PDB file of C-alpha atoms in Angstrom:
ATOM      1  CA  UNK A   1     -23.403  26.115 -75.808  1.00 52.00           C
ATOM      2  CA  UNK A   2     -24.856  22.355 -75.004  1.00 53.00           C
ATOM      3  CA  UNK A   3     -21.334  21.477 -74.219  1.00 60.00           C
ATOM      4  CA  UNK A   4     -21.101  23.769 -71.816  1.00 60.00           C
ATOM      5  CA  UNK A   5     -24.075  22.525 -70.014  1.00 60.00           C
ATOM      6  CA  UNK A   6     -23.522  18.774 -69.842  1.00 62.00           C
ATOM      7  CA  UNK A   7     -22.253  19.498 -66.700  1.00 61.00           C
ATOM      8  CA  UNK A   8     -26.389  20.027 -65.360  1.00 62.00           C
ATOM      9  CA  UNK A   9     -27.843  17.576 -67.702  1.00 64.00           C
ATOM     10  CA  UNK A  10     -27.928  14.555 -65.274  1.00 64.00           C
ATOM     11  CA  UNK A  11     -30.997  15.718 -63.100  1.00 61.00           C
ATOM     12  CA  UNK A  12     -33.799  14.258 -65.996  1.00 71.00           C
ATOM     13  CA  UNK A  13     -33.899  17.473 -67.858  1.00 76.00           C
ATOM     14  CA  UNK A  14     -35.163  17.047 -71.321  1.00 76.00           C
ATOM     15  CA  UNK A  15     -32.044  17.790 -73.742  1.00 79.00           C
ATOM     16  CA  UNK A  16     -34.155  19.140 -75.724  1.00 81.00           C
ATOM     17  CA  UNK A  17     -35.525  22.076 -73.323  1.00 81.00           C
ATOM     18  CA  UNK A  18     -32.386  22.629 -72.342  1.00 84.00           C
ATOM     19  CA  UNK A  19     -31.130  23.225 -75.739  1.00 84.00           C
ATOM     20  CA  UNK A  20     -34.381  25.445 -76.967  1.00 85.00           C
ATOM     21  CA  UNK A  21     -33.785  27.818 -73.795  1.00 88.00           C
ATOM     22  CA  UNK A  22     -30.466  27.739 -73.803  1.00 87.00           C
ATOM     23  CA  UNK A  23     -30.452  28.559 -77.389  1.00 87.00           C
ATOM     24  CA  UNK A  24     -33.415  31.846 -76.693  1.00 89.00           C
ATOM     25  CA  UNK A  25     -31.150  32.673 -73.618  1.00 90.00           C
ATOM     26  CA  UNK A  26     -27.876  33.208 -75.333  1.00 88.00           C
ATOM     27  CA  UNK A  27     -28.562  36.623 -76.535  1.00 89.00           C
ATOM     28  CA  UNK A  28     -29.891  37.593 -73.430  1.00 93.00           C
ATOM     29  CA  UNK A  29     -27.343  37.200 -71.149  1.00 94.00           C
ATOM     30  CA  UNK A  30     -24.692  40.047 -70.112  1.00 94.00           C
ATOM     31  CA  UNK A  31     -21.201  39.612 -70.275  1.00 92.00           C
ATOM     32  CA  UNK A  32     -19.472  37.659 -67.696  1.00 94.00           C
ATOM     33  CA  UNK A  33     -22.707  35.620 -66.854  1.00 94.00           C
ATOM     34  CA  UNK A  34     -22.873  32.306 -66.852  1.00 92.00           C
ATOM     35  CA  UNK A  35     -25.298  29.626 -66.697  1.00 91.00           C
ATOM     36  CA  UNK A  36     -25.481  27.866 -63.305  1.00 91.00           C
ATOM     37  CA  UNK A  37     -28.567  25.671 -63.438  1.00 92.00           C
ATOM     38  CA  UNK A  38     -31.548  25.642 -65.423  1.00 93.00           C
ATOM     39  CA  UNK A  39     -34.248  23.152 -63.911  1.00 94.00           C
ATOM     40  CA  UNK A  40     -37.877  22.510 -65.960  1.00 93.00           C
ATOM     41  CA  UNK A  41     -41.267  21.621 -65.162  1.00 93.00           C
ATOM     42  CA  UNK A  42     -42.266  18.572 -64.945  1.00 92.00           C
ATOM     43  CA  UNK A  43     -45.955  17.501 -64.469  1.00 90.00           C
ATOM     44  CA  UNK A  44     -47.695  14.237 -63.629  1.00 88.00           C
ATOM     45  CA  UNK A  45     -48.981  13.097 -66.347  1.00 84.00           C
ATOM     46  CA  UNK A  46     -47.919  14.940 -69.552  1.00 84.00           C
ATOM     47  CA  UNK A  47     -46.062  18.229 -69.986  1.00 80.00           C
ATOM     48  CA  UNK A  48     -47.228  19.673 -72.975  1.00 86.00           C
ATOM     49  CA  UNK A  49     -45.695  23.370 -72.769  1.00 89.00           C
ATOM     50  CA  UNK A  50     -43.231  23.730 -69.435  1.00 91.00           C
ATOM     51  CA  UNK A  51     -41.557  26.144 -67.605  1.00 94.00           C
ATOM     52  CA  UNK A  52     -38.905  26.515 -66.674  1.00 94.00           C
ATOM     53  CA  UNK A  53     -36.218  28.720 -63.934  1.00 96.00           C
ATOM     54  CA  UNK A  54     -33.036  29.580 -65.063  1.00 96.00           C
ATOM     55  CA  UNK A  55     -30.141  30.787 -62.332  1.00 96.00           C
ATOM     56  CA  UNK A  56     -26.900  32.630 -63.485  1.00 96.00           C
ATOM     57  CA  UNK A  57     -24.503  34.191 -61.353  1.00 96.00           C
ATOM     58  CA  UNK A  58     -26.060  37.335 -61.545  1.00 97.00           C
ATOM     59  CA  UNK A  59     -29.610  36.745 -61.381  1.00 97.00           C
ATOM     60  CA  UNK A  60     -32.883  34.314 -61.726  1.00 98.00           C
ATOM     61  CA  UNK A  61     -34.745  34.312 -64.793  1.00 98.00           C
ATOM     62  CA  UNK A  62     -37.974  32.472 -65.315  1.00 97.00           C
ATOM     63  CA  UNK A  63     -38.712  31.305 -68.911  1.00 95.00           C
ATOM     64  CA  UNK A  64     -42.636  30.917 -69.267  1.00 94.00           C
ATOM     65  CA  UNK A  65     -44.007  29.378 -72.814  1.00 91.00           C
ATOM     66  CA  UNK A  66     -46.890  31.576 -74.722  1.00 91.00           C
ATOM     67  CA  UNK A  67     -48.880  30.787 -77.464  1.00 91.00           C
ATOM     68  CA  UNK A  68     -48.680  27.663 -77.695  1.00 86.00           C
ATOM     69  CA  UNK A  69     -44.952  27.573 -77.750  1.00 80.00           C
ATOM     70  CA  UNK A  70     -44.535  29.892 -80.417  1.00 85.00           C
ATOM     71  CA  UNK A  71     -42.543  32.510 -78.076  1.00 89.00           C
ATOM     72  CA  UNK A  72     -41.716  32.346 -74.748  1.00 90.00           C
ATOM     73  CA  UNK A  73     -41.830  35.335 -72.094  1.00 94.00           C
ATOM     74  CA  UNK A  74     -38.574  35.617 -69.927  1.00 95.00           C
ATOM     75  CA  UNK A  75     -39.115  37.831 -66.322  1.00 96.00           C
ATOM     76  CA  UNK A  76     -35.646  37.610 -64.471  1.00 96.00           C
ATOM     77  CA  UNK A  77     -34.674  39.246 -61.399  1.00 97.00           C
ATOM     78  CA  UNK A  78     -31.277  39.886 -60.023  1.00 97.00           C
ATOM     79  CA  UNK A  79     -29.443  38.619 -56.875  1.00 97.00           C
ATOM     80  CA  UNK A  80     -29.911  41.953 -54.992  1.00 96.00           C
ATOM     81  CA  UNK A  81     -33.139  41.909 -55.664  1.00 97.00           C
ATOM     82  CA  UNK A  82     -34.015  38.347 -53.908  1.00 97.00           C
ATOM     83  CA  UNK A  83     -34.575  38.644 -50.204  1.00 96.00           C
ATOM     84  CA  UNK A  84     -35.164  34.452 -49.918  1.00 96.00           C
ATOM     85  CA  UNK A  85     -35.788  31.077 -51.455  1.00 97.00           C
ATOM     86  CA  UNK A  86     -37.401  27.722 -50.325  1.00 96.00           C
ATOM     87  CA  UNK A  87     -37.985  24.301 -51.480  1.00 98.00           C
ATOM     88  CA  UNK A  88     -41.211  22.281 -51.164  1.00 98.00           C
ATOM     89  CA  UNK A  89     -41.249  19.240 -51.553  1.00 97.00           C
ATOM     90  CA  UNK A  90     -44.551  16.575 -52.214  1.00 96.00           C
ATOM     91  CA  UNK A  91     -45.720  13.611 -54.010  1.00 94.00           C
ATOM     92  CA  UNK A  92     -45.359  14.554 -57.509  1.00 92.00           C
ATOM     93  CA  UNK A  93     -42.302  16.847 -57.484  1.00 95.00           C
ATOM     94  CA  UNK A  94     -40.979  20.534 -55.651  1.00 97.00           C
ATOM     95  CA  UNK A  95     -42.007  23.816 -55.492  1.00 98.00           C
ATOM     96  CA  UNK A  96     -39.628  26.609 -55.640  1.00 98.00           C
ATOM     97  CA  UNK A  97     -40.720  29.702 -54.488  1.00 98.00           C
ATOM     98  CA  UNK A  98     -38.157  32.613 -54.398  1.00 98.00           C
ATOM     99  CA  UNK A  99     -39.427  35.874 -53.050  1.00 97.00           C
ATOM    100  CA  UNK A 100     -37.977  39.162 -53.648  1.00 97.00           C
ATOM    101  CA  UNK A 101     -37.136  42.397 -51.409  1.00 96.00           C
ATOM    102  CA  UNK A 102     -40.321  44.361 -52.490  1.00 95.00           C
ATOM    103  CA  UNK A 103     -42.460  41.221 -51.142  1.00 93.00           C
ATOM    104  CA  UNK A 104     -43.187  40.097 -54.485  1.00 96.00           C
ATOM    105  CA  UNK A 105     -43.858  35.869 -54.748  1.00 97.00           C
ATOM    106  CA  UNK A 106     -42.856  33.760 -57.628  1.00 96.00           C
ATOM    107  CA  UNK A 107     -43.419  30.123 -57.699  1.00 97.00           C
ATOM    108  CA  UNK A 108     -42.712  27.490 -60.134  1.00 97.00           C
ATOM    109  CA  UNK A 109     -44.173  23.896 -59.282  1.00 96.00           C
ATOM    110  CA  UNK A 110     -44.130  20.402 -60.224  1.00 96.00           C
ATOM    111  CA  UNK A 111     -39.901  20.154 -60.876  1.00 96.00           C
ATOM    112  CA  UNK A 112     -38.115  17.579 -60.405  1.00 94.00           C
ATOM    113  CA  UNK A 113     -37.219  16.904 -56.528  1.00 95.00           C
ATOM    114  CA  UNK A 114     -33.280  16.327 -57.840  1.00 93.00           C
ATOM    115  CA  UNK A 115     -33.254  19.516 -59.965  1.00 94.00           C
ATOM    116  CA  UNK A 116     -34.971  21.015 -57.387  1.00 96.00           C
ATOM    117  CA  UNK A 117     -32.360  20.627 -54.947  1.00 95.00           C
ATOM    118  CA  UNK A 118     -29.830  21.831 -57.332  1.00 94.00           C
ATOM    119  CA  UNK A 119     -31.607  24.961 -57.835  1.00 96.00           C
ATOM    120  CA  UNK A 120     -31.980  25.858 -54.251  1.00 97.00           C
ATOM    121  CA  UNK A 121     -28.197  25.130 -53.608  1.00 96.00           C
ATOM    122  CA  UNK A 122     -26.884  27.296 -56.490  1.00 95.00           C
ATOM    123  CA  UNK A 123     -29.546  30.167 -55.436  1.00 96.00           C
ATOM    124  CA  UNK A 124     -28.734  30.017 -51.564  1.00 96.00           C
ATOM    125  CA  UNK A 125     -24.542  30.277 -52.920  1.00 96.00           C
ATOM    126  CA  UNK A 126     -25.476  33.313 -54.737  1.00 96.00           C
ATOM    127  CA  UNK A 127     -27.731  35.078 -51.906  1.00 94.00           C
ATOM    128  CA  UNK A 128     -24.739  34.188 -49.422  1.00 92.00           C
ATOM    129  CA  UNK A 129     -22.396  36.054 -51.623  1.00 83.00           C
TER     130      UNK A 129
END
């Protein structure tokens, strides 16, 4: 499945993120839905455990490490559901903030600016389906 994905590995991801979500993600996803970015947290000084947002063509999922790394706890919400996302951008990275139809607020901060880019164009591509 890495193959597949070299394609979004040029934006500083950590291969090895990549390949431990990708890998917990595989039996999660439906048929006929494919991967379309997957960006990861990174903080200032050192990311011990990070998050990260996932975007398919069918929905967002957000993959959030608990205890201590041992499992990880995946929310995801589809397209329909979304009503908008933004980009913020500061000193030490983005926030992406998507909000969904029932006014509900999810943020994940400190990515990447270049990932986060990426993520907002594939996200805005699927909302203007």
């Amino acid at each position: 499945m890495i193959d597949n994905l070299k394609k979004i590995l040029n934006e500083d991801q950590d291969p090895k993120a990549i390949e431990k979500i990708t890998a917990k993600l595989e039996n999660l996803l439906m048929s006929n839905e494919e991967i379309g970015y997957i960006a990861v947290q990174k903080k200032p000084a050192v990311t011990i455990l990070p998050e990260s947002i996932v975007v398919t063509n069918k929905r967002i999922i957000l993959c959030k490490p608990k205890n201590l790394g041992l499992s990880m706890e995946f929310i995801d919400y589809d397209w329909d559901d979304i009503g908008a996302c933004f980009v913020k951008e500061g000193i030490f990275g983005s926030d992406f903030t998507f909000s969904t139809k029932s006014e509900l607020t999810h943020t994940v901060d400190y990515l990447p600016k270049n990932q986060a880019r990426k993520l907002y164009t594939f996200a805005k591509e699927q909302l203007d389906l």
